[in-house]
Amino acid sequence: MKEERILNMLSEVDETYIAQAADIKRPSAWHRYLGWGMTAACAVIALCICLRSLTAGVNRPEAKALPILTARFESGAMGFEGLLYYDISEAENANPWTEEHAPASLPVYRNTAYTDGSGLSVFLSDEAMLELAEQTAAALGVSVDHTDFRRVNEIIDYTIEGLSGTEAYSMTAKTTFGEITVYGNGQIRIFFSEAVTLPEEYSFTYSHTTDDEAFDVIRYLTERYSGLCSFEKITADTGGDYTYYGDRIRFYGAYDGSGDLTQQILSYHFNRISFGPDDDGNLFVIWLGNLLAGAQKLGDYPLISADTARSFLLSGEFITTVPDDYLLGGTITESQIAKTELVYRTGNTSELFMPYYRFYVELTDFHTETEGLTCYGIYYVPAVSGEYLSDFPVWNGHYN
């Protein structure tokens, strides 16, 4: 297999294993999501669905060509999802979706590596993990010295229904430069035991790098490590919010910007490479992987427009973890909506990979100690047409 095809082999997964993983029902336990980004957004322990009329007047039999979906999602950490910016323009990213150029439909997938909070995601076999590690090592010009598999029954003290407990949650391959860890959901982490020094002309920091400098360093790194992915059109993606004390948390990533708009949207969310700096501006970690490799496509679903989603948001029909008392009067007004984007939720705790409209809402009653910082609460409205959604209006509950 050529180096540039490393990510593609993720699709060569034993179908029987995938089918078994798709039916796993995991009891709740500790959770820590080993995901992509470097962001200050808090994860959630409970969510609120207040959609009262999204399915009113729906003729369900007409929707049987596609499976009916649930829009609920969960996570296992405390807090609410809020982002801090001095100006909302700093929330820009390389998301290819725009309101002016929006697809009429998008695919929805079942996440076969789904976990309900236990932190365990399994669909890759031992052999697939090992092959991924070996191909990744070859792309870096080294070989695997030895491997260490972490089994489900080594991490938790109970057996998950549908699993024997001996399945691998992750596999770490030792090499001369550091470690390559392959996770059960297809993600790969490359950890350098000695951070890689970049040329002096590049600024590679979390807090003191400008947007232009960030794009320069992403172009340099994607070229240097081009063997790790098969991007036809490298599209740099950078940005990041701020901590409560006003420090920037910048992320550095890229995805394949080739293909039509649907393909670009899928690549942006599911097939990325990300780079992490250490405190001295050196490279110490790379993340990559194709999260759709083990996913099962359910179909292409029609979408509502951003304007329709915005009207649902303003009428109180949304999913959020933001407490009501962070909003003056507990309601959202048009002037508070600072940004709209269409996103897929891609975490292990997403049972379905489906599109949502993501709204950044200025929290008028949230105060920070850093002058000039504004907190924007994150609110979701399902982008899939309501005739294909089953769970409205039946679930309600904020975490406060």
mmCIF file with all atom_site columns, C-alpha atoms in Angstrom, residues 215-293:
data_model
loop_
_atom_site.group_PDB
_atom_site.id
_atom_site.type_symbol
_atom_site.label_atom_id
_atom_site.label_alt_id
_atom_site.label_comp_id
_atom_site.label_asym_id
_atom_site.label_entity_id
_atom_site.label_seq_id
_atom_site.pdbx_PDB_ins_code
_atom_site.Cartn_x
_atom_site.Cartn_y
_atom_site.Cartn_z
_atom_site.occupancy
_atom_site.B_iso_or_equiv
_atom_site.pdbx_formal_charge
_atom_site.auth_seq_id
_atom_site.auth_comp_id
_atom_site.auth_asym_id
_atom_site.auth_atom_id
_atom_site.pdbx_PDB_model_num
ATOM 1  C CA . PHE A 1 215 ? -1.707  29.425 7.596  1.00 0.00 ? 215 PHE A CA 1
ATOM 2  C CA . ASP A 1 216 ? 2.003   29.503 6.730  1.00 0.00 ? 216 ASP A CA 1
ATOM 3  C CA . VAL A 1 217 ? 2.895   26.864 9.309  1.00 0.00 ? 217 VAL A CA 1
ATOM 4  C CA . ILE A 1 218 ? -0.023  24.628 8.281  1.00 0.00 ? 218 ILE A CA 1
ATOM 5  C CA . ARG A 1 219 ? 1.132   24.727 4.666  1.00 0.00 ? 219 ARG A CA 1
ATOM 6  C CA . TYR A 1 220 ? 4.657   23.846 5.782  1.00 0.00 ? 220 TYR A CA 1
ATOM 7  C CA . LEU A 1 221 ? 3.556   20.953 8.008  1.00 0.00 ? 221 LEU A CA 1
ATOM 8  C CA . THR A 1 222 ? 1.082   19.447 5.532  1.00 0.00 ? 222 THR A CA 1
ATOM 9  C CA . GLU A 1 223 ? 3.794   19.452 2.880  1.00 0.00 ? 223 GLU A CA 1
ATOM 10 C CA . ARG A 1 224 ? 6.361   17.965 5.262  1.00 0.00 ? 224 ARG A CA 1
ATOM 11 C CA . TYR A 1 225 ? 3.964   15.194 6.316  1.00 0.00 ? 225 TYR A CA 1
ATOM 12 C CA . SER A 1 226 ? 2.083   14.782 3.026  1.00 0.00 ? 226 SER A CA 1
ATOM 13 C CA . GLY A 1 227 ? 2.652   11.018 3.135  1.00 0.00 ? 227 GLY A CA 1
ATOM 14 C CA . LEU A 1 228 ? 0.202   10.728 6.025  1.00 0.00 ? 228 LEU A CA 1
ATOM 15 C CA . CYS A 1 229 ? -2.853  11.600 3.944  1.00 0.00 ? 229 CYS A CA 1
ATOM 16 C CA . SER A 1 230 ? -4.106  11.643 0.370  1.00 0.00 ? 230 SER A CA 1
ATOM 17 C CA . PHE A 1 231 ? -5.475  15.183 0.082  1.00 0.00 ? 231 PHE A CA 1
ATOM 18 C CA . GLU A 1 232 ? -5.840  16.364 -3.506 1.00 0.00 ? 232 GLU A CA 1
ATOM 19 C CA . LYS A 1 233 ? -6.446  19.966 -2.456 1.00 0.00 ? 233 LYS A CA 1
ATOM 20 C CA . ILE A 1 234 ? -5.002  20.866 0.939  1.00 0.00 ? 234 ILE A CA 1
ATOM 21 C CA . THR A 1 235 ? -7.254  23.378 2.707  1.00 0.00 ? 235 THR A CA 1
ATOM 22 C CA . ALA A 1 236 ? -5.809  24.919 5.873  1.00 0.00 ? 236 ALA A CA 1
ATOM 23 C CA . ASP A 1 237 ? -8.062  25.404 8.887  1.00 0.00 ? 237 ASP A CA 1
ATOM 24 C CA . THR A 1 238 ? -7.122  27.470 11.926 1.00 0.00 ? 238 THR A CA 1
ATOM 25 C CA . GLY A 1 239 ? -8.773  29.547 14.609 1.00 0.00 ? 239 GLY A CA 1
ATOM 26 C CA . GLY A 1 240 ? -9.666  29.037 18.238 1.00 0.00 ? 240 GLY A CA 1
ATOM 27 C CA . ASP A 1 241 ? -11.310 30.732 21.176 1.00 0.00 ? 241 ASP A CA 1
ATOM 28 C CA . TYR A 1 242 ? -9.906  32.142 24.428 1.00 0.00 ? 242 TYR A CA 1
ATOM 29 C CA . THR A 1 243 ? -9.594  30.979 27.995 1.00 0.00 ? 243 THR A CA 1
ATOM 30 C CA . TYR A 1 244 ? -11.382 32.723 30.848 1.00 0.00 ? 244 TYR A CA 1
ATOM 31 C CA . TYR A 1 245 ? -8.131  34.641 31.418 1.00 0.00 ? 245 TYR A CA 1
ATOM 32 C CA . GLY A 1 246 ? -7.869  35.871 27.855 1.00 0.00 ? 246 GLY A CA 1
ATOM 33 C CA . ASP A 1 247 ? -5.298  33.422 26.428 1.00 0.00 ? 247 ASP A CA 1
ATOM 34 C CA . ARG A 1 248 ? -5.839  32.188 22.872 1.00 0.00 ? 248 ARG A CA 1
ATOM 35 C CA . ILE A 1 249 ? -6.160  28.459 22.249 1.00 0.00 ? 249 ILE A CA 1
ATOM 36 C CA . ARG A 1 250 ? -5.352  28.139 18.545 1.00 0.00 ? 250 ARG A CA 1
ATOM 37 C CA . PHE A 1 251 ? -5.824  24.953 16.548 1.00 0.00 ? 251 PHE A CA 1
ATOM 38 C CA . TYR A 1 252 ? -3.921  23.935 13.415 1.00 0.00 ? 252 TYR A CA 1
ATOM 39 C CA . GLY A 1 253 ? -5.525  21.590 10.908 1.00 0.00 ? 253 GLY A CA 1
ATOM 40 C CA . ALA A 1 254 ? -6.217  20.814 7.265  1.00 0.00 ? 254 ALA A CA 1
ATOM 41 C CA . TYR A 1 255 ? -8.608  18.768 5.152  1.00 0.00 ? 255 TYR A CA 1
ATOM 42 C CA . ASP A 1 256 ? -9.163  17.840 1.515  1.00 0.00 ? 256 ASP A CA 1
ATOM 43 C CA . GLY A 1 257 ? -10.986 20.698 -0.198 1.00 0.00 ? 257 GLY A CA 1
ATOM 44 C CA . SER A 1 258 ? -11.469 18.852 -3.487 1.00 0.00 ? 258 SER A CA 1
ATOM 45 C CA . GLY A 1 259 ? -14.743 17.467 -4.813 1.00 0.00 ? 259 GLY A CA 1
ATOM 46 C CA . ASP A 1 260 ? -18.244 18.922 -4.720 1.00 0.00 ? 260 ASP A CA 1
ATOM 47 C CA . LEU A 1 261 ? -19.661 20.829 -1.758 1.00 0.00 ? 261 LEU A CA 1
ATOM 48 C CA . THR A 1 262 ? -21.032 17.707 -0.057 1.00 0.00 ? 262 THR A CA 1
ATOM 49 C CA . GLN A 1 263 ? -17.660 15.983 -0.275 1.00 0.00 ? 263 GLN A CA 1
ATOM 50 C CA . GLN A 1 264 ? -15.913 19.073 1.081  1.00 0.00 ? 264 GLN A CA 1
ATOM 51 C CA . ILE A 1 265 ? -18.311 19.238 4.037  1.00 0.00 ? 265 ILE A CA 1
ATOM 52 C CA . LEU A 1 266 ? -17.702 15.562 4.829  1.00 0.00 ? 266 LEU A CA 1
ATOM 53 C CA . SER A 1 267 ? -13.935 15.943 4.525  1.00 0.00 ? 267 SER A CA 1
ATOM 54 C CA . TYR A 1 268 ? -13.958 19.019 6.768  1.00 0.00 ? 268 TYR A CA 1
ATOM 55 C CA . HIS A 1 269 ? -15.684 17.120 9.576  1.00 0.00 ? 269 HIS A CA 1
ATOM 56 C CA . PHE A 1 270 ? -14.473 13.537 9.206  1.00 0.00 ? 270 PHE A CA 1
ATOM 57 C CA . ASN A 1 271 ? -11.149 13.319 7.371  1.00 0.00 ? 271 ASN A CA 1
ATOM 58 C CA . ARG A 1 272 ? -8.634  15.775 8.805  1.00 0.00 ? 272 ARG A CA 1
ATOM 59 C CA . ILE A 1 273 ? -5.064  16.129 9.939  1.00 0.00 ? 273 ILE A CA 1
ATOM 60 C CA . SER A 1 274 ? -4.252  18.256 12.990 1.00 0.00 ? 274 SER A CA 1
ATOM 61 C CA . PHE A 1 275 ? -0.951  19.435 14.477 1.00 0.00 ? 275 PHE A CA 1
ATOM 62 C CA . GLY A 1 276 ? -0.193  20.334 18.101 1.00 0.00 ? 276 GLY A CA 1
ATOM 63 C CA . PRO A 1 277 ? 2.647   22.592 19.324 1.00 0.00 ? 277 PRO A CA 1
ATOM 64 C CA . ASP A 1 278 ? 4.456   22.349 22.640 1.00 0.00 ? 278 ASP A CA 1
ATOM 65 C CA . ASP A 1 279 ? 5.280   25.333 24.840 1.00 0.00 ? 279 ASP A CA 1
ATOM 66 C CA . ASP A 1 280 ? 8.438   26.046 22.817 1.00 0.00 ? 280 ASP A CA 1
ATOM 67 C CA . GLY A 1 281 ? 6.737   26.171 19.426 1.00 0.00 ? 281 GLY A CA 1
ATOM 68 C CA . ASN A 1 282 ? 7.821   22.694 18.354 1.00 0.00 ? 282 ASN A CA 1
ATOM 69 C CA . LEU A 1 283 ? 5.636   19.919 16.915 1.00 0.00 ? 283 LEU A CA 1
ATOM 70 C CA . PHE A 1 284 ? 4.888   17.160 19.430 1.00 0.00 ? 284 PHE A CA 1
ATOM 71 C CA . VAL A 1 285 ? 1.627   15.532 18.254 1.00 0.00 ? 285 VAL A CA 1
ATOM 72 C CA . ILE A 1 286 ? -0.278  14.842 15.028 1.00 0.00 ? 286 ILE A CA 1
ATOM 73 C CA . TRP A 1 287 ? -3.855  13.569 14.824 1.00 0.00 ? 287 TRP A CA 1
ATOM 74 C CA . LEU A 1 288 ? -5.382  12.008 11.720 1.00 0.00 ? 288 LEU A CA 1
ATOM 75 C CA . GLY A 1 289 ? -7.973  9.468  10.681 1.00 0.00 ? 289 GLY A CA 1
ATOM 76 C CA . ASN A 1 290 ? -11.100 8.888  8.620  1.00 0.00 ? 290 ASN A CA 1
ATOM 77 C CA . LEU A 1 291 ? -14.064 8.691  11.007 1.00 0.00 ? 291 LEU A CA 1
ATOM 78 C CA . LEU A 1 292 ? -16.418 7.579  8.227  1.00 0.00 ? 292 LEU A CA 1
ATOM 79 C CA . ALA A 1 293 ? -14.396 4.446  7.531  1.00 0.00 ? 293 ALA A CA 1
#
